[in-house]
C-alpha atoms as a PDB file:
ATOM      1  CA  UNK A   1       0.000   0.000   0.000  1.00  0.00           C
ATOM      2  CA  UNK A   2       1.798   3.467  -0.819  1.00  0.00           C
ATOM      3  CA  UNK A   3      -1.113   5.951   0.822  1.00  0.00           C
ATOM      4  CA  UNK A   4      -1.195   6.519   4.209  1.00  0.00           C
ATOM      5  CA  UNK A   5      -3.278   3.640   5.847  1.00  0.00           C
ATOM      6  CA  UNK A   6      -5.624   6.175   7.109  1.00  0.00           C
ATOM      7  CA  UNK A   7      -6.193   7.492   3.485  1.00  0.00           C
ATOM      8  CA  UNK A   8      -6.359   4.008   2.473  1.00  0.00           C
ATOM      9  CA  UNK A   9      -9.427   3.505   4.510  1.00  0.00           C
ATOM     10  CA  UNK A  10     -11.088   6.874   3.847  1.00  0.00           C
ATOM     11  CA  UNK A  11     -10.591   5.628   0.393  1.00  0.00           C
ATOM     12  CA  UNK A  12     -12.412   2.295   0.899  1.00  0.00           C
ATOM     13  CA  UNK A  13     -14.762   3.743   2.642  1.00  0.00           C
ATOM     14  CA  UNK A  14     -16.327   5.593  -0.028  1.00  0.00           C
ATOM     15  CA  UNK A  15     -16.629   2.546  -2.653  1.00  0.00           C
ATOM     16  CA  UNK A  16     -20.225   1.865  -2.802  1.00  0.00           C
ATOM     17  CA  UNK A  17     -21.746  -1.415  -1.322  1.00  0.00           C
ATOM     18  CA  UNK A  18     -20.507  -4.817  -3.018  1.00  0.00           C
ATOM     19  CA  UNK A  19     -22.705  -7.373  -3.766  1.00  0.00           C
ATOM     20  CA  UNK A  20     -22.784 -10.742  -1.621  1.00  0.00           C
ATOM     21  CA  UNK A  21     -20.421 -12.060  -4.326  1.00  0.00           C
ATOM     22  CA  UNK A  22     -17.620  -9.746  -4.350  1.00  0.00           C
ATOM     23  CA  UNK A  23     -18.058  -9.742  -0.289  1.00  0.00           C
ATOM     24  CA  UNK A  24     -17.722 -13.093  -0.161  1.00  0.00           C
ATOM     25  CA  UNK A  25     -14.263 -13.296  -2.512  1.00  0.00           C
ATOM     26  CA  UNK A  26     -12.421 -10.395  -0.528  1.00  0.00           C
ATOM     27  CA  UNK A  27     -13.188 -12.417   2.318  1.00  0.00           C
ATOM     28  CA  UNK A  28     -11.770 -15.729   0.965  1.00  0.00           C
ATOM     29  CA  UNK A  29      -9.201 -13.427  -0.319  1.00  0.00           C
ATOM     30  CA  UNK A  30      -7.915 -12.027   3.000  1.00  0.00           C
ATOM     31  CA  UNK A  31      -8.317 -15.682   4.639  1.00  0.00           C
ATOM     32  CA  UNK A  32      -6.469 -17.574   1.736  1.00  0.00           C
ATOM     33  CA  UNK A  33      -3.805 -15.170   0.956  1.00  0.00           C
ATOM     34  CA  UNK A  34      -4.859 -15.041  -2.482  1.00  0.00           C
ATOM     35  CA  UNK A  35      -3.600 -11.782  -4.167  1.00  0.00           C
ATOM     36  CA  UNK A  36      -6.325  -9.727  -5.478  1.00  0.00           C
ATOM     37  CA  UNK A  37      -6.360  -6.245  -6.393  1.00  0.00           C
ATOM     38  CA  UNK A  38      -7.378  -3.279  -3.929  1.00  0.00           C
ATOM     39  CA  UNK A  39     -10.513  -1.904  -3.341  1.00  0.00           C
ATOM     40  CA  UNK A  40      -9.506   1.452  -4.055  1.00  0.00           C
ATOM     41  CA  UNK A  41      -7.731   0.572  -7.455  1.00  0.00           C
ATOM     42  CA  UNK A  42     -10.534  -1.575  -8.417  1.00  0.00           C
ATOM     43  CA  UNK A  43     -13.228   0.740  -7.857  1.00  0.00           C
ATOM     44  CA  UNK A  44     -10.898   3.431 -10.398  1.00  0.00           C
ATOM     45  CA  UNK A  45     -10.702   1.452 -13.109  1.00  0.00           C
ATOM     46  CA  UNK A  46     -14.642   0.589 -13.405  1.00  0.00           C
ATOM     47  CA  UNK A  47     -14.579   4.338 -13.217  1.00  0.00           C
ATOM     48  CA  UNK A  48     -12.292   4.706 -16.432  1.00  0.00           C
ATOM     49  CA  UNK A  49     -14.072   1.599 -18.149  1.00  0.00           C
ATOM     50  CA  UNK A  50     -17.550   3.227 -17.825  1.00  0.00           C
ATOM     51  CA  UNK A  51     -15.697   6.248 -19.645  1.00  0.00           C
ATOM     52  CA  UNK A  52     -14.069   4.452 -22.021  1.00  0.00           C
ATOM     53  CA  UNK A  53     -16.402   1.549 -22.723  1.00  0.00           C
ATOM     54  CA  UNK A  54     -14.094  -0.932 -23.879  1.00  0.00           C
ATOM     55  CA  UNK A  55     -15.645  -3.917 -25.944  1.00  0.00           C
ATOM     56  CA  UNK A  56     -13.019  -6.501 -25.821  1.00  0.00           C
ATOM     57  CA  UNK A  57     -11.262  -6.846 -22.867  1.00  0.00           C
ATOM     58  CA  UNK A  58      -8.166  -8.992 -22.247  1.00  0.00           C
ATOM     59  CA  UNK A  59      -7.089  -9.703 -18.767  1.00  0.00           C
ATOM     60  CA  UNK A  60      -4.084 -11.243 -17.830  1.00  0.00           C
ATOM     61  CA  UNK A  61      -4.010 -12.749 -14.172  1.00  0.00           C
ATOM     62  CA  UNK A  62      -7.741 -13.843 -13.251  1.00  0.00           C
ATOM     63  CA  UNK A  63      -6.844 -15.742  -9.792  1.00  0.00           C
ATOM     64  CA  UNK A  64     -10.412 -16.264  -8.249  1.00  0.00           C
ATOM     65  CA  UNK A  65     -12.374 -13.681 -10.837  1.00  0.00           C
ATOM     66  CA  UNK A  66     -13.008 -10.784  -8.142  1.00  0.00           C
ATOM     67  CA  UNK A  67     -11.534  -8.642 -10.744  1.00  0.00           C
ATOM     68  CA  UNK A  68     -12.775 -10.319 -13.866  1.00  0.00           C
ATOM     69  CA  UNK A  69     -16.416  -9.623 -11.903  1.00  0.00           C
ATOM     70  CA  UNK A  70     -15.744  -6.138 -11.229  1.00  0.00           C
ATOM     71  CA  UNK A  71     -14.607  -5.621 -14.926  1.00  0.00           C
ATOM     72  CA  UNK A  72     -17.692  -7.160 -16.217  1.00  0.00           C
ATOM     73  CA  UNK A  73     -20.057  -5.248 -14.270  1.00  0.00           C
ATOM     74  CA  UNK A  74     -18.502  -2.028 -14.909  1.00  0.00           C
ATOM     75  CA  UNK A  75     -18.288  -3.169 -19.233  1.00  0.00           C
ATOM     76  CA  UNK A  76     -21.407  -4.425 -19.738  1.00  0.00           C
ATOM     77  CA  UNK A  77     -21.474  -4.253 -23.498  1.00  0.00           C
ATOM     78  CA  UNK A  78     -17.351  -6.072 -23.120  1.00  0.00           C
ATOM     79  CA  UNK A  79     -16.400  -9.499 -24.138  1.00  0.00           C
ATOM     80  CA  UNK A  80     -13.776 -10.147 -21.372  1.00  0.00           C
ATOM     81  CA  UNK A  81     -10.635 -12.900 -22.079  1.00  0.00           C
ATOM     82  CA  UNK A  82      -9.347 -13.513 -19.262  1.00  0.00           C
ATOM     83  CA  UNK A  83      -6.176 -15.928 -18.603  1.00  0.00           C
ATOM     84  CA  UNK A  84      -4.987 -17.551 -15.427  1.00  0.00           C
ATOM     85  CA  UNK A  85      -1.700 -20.141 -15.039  1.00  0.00           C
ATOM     86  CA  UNK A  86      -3.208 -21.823 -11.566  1.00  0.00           C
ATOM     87  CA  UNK A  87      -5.218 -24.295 -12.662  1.00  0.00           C
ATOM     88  CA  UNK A  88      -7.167 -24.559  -8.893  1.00  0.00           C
ATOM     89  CA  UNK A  89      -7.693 -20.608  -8.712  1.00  0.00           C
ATOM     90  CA  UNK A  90      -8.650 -20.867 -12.596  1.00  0.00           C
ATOM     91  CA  UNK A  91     -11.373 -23.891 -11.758  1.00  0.00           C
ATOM     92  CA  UNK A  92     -11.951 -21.370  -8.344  1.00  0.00           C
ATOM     93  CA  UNK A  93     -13.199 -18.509 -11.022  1.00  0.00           C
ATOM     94  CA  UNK A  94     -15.328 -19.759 -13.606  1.00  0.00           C
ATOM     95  CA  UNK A  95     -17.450 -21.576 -10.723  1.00  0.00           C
ATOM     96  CA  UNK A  96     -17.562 -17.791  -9.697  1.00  0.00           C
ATOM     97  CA  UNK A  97     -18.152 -16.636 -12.935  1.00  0.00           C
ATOM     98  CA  UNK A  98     -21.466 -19.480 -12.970  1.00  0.00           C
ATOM     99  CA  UNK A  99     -22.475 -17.014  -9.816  1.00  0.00           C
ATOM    100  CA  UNK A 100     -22.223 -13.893 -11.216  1.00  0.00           C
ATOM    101  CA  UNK A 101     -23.842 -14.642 -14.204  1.00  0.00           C
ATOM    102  CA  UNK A 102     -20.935 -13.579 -16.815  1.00  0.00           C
ATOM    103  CA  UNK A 103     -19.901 -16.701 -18.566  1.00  0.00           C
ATOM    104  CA  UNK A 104     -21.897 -15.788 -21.940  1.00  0.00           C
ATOM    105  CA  UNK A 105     -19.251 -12.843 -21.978  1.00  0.00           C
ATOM    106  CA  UNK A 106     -16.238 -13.990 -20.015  1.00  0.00           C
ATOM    107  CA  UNK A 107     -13.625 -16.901 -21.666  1.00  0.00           C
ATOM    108  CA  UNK A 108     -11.358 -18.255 -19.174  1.00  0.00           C
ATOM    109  CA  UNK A 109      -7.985 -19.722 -20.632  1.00  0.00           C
ATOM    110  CA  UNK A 110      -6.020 -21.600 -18.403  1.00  0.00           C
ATOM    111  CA  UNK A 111      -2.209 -21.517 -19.390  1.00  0.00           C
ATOM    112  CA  UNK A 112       0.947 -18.960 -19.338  1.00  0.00           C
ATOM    113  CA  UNK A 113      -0.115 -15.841 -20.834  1.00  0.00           C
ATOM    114  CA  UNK A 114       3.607 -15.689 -21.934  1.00  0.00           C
ATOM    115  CA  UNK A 115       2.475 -18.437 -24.860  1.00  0.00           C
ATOM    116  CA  UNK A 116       0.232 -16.043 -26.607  1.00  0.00           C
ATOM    117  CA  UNK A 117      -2.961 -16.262 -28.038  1.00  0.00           C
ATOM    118  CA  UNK A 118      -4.026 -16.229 -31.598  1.00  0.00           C
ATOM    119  CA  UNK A 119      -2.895 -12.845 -33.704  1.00  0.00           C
ATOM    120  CA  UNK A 120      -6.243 -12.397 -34.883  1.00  0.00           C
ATOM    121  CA  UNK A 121      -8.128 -11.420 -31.414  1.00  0.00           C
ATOM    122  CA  UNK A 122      -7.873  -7.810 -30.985  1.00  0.00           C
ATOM    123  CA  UNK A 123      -8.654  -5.819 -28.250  1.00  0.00           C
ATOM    124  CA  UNK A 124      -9.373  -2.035 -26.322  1.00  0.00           C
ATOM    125  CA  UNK A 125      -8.225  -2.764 -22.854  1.00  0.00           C
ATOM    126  CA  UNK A 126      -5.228  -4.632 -21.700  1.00  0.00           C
ATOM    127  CA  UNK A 127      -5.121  -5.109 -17.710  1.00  0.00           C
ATOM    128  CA  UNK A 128      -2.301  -6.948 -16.183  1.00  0.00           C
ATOM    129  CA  UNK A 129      -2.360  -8.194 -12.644  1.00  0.00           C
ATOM    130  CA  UNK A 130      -0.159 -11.272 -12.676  1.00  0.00           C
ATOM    131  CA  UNK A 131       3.547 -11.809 -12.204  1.00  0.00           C
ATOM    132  CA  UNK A 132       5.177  -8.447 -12.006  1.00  0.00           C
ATOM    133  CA  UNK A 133       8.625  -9.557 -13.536  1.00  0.00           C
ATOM    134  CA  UNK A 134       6.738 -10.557 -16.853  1.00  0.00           C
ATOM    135  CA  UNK A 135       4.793  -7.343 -17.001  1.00  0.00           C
ATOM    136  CA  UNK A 136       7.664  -6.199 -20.125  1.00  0.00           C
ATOM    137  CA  UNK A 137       7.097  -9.424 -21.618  1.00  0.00           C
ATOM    138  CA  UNK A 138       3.042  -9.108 -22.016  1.00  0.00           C
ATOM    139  CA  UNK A 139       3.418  -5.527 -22.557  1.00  0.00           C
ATOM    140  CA  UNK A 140       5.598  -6.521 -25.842  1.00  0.00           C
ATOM    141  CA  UNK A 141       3.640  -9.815 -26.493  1.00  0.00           C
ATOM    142  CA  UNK A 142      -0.176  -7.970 -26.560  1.00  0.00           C
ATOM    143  CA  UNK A 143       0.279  -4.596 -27.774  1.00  0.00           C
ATOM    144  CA  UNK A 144       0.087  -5.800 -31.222  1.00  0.00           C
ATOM    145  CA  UNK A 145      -3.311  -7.010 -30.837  1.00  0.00           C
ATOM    146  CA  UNK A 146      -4.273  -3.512 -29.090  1.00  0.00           C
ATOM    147  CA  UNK A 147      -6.320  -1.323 -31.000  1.00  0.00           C
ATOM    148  CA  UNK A 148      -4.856   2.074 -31.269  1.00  0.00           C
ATOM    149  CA  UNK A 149      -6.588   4.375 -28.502  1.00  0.00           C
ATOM    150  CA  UNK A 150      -6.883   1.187 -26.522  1.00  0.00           C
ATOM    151  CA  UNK A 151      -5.829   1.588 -22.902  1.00  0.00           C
ATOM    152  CA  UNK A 152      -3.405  -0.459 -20.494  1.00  0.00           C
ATOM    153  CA  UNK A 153      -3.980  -0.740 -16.981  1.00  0.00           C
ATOM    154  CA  UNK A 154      -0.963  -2.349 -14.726  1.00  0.00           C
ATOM    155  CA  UNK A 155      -1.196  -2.843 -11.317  1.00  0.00           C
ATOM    156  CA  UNK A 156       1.089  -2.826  -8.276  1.00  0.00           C
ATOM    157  CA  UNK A 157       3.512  -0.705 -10.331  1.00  0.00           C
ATOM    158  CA  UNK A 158       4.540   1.400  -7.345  1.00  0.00           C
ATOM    159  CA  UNK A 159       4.920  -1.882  -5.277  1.00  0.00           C
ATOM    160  CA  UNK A 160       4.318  -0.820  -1.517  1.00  0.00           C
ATOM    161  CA  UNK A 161       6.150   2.366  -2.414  1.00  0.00           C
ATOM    162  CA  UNK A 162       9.688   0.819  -2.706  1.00  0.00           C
ATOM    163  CA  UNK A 163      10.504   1.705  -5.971  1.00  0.00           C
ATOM    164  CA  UNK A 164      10.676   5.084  -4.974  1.00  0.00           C
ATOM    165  CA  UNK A 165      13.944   3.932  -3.118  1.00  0.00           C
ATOM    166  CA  UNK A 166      16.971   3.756  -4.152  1.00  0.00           C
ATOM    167  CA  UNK A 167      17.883   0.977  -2.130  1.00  0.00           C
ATOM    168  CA  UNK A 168      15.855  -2.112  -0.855  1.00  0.00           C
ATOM    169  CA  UNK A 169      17.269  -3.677   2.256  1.00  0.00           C
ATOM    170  CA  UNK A 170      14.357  -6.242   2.143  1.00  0.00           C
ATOM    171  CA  UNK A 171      16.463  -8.857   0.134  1.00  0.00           C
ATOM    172  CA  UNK A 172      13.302 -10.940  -0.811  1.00  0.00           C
ATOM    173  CA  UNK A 173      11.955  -7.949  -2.397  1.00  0.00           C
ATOM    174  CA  UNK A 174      14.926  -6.219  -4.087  1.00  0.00           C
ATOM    175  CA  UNK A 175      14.845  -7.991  -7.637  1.00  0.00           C
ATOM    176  CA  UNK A 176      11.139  -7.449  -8.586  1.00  0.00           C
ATOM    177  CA  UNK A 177      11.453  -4.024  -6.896  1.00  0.00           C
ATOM    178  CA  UNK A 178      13.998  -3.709  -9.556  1.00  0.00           C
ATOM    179  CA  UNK A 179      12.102  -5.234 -12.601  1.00  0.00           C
ATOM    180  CA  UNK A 180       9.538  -2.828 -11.915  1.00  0.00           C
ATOM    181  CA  UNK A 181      11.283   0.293 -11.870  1.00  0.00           C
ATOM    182  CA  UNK A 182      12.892  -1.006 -15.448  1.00  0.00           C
ATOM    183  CA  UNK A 183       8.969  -1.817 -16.444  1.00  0.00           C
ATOM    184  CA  UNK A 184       7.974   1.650 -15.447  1.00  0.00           C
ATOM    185  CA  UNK A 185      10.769   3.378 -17.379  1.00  0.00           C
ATOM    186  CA  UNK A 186       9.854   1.252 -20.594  1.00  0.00           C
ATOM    187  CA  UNK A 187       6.528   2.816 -20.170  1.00  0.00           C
ATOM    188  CA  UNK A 188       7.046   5.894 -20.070  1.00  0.00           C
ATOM    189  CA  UNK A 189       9.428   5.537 -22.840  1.00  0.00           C
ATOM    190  CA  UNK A 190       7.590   3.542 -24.924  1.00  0.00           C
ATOM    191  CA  UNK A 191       7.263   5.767 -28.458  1.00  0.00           C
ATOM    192  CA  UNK A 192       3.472   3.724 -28.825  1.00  0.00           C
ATOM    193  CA  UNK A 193       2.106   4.598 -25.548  1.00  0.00           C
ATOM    194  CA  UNK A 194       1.186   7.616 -22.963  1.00  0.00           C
ATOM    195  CA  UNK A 195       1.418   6.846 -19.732  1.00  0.00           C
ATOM    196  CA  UNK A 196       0.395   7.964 -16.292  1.00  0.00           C
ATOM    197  CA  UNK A 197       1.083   7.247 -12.727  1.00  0.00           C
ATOM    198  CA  UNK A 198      -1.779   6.299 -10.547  1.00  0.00           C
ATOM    199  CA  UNK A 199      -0.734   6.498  -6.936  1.00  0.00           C
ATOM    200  CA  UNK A 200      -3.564   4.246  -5.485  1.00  0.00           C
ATOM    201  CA  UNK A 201      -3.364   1.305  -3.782  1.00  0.00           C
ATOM    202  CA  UNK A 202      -0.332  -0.559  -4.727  1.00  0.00           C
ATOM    203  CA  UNK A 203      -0.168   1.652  -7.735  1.00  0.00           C
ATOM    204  CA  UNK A 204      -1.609   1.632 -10.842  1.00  0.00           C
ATOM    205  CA  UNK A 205      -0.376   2.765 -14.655  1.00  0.00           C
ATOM    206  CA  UNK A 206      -2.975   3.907 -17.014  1.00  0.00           C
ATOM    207  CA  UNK A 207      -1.327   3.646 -20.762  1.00  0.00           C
ATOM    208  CA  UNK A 208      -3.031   4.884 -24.286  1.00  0.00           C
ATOM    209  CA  UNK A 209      -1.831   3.105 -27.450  1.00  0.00           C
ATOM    210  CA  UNK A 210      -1.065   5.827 -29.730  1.00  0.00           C
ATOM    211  CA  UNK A 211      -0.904   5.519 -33.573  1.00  0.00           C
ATOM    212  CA  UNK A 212       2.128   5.273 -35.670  1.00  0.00           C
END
């Protein structure tokens, strides 16, 4: 978390009532470990999505569906592809998925997002919430398949605030501390996209594909 805890909460506060569904999966979240996304960040991006209005929505990183849910609420009109490596938390989400009443619009694929997925599906929103040291390799992988004016959304790009430091003394964190400051510099250097810094919850990057 990189607000002030109190913030944080103030923040959290303000998101409108969830549904016995989501309730139930940031419970089973919190008890399991299971790393979802924040409330706070969440609850932006359905903002932005309701602006933009996306209609085909790749996700990369599903774990339980909380966030697959949230995006298909907030998209209505969106068909959502949504991949997950963890075959358990994969079988976890489309039961979830049954619940919520999304699997006409949601397609689960259970694999390494890092193997691709046909050339011909395009899409108008990229969101990655899966293993931060790959985030370079999806970024590079998808963006072909973005249509131009299509948005990115990365989370946990600020990672608890460390990469603001110049030195990590935590020695489990250091390296991915590391690959993320070298993700956010491709970023913001990347001559296809326009990015900016969202300092919410763990952080968030909102990128716009530009054209050639």
């Amino acid at each position: 978390m990189i607000v002030y805890e109190n913030i944080n909460r103030y923040i959290e506060q303000m998101v409108p009532e969830r549904n016995h569904l989501l309730n139930r999966l940031e419970q089973e979240a919190e008890q399991e470990k299971i790393p979802i996304i924040q409330l706070s960040s969440i609850q932006f991006i359905r903002t932005l999505l309701l602006s933009h209005r996306p209609k085909k929505i790749l996700e990369i990183g599903a774990a339980i569906g909380y966030s697959t849910i949230w995006l298909a609420q907030a998209a209505p009109e969106a068909k959502i592809t949504t991949i997950e490596i963890d075959q358990e938390r994969s079988q976890r989400a489309l039961l979830n998925f049954k619940e919520a009443g999304i699997c006409d619009r949601v397609e689960l694929v259970v694999g390494d997002a890092g193997d691709g997925l046909p050339e011909e599906l395009r899409f108008d929103c990229l969101f990655l919430d899966a293993a931060k040291g790959q985030y370079k390799n999806y970024i590079d992988l998808y963006l072909p398949q973005l249509e131009v004016g299509g948005i990115i959304i990365c989370d946990n790009i600020l990672f608890k605030g460390l990469v603001a430091e110049e030195h990590v003394e935590h020695k489990r964190w250091a390296p991915m501390v590391k690959k993320i400051q070298a993700f956010n510099c491709y970023l913001v250097e990347h001559p296809r996209l326009e990015t900016s810094f969202i300092p919410i919850g763990d952080g968030l990057t909102f990128s716009v594909k530009k054209g050639e």
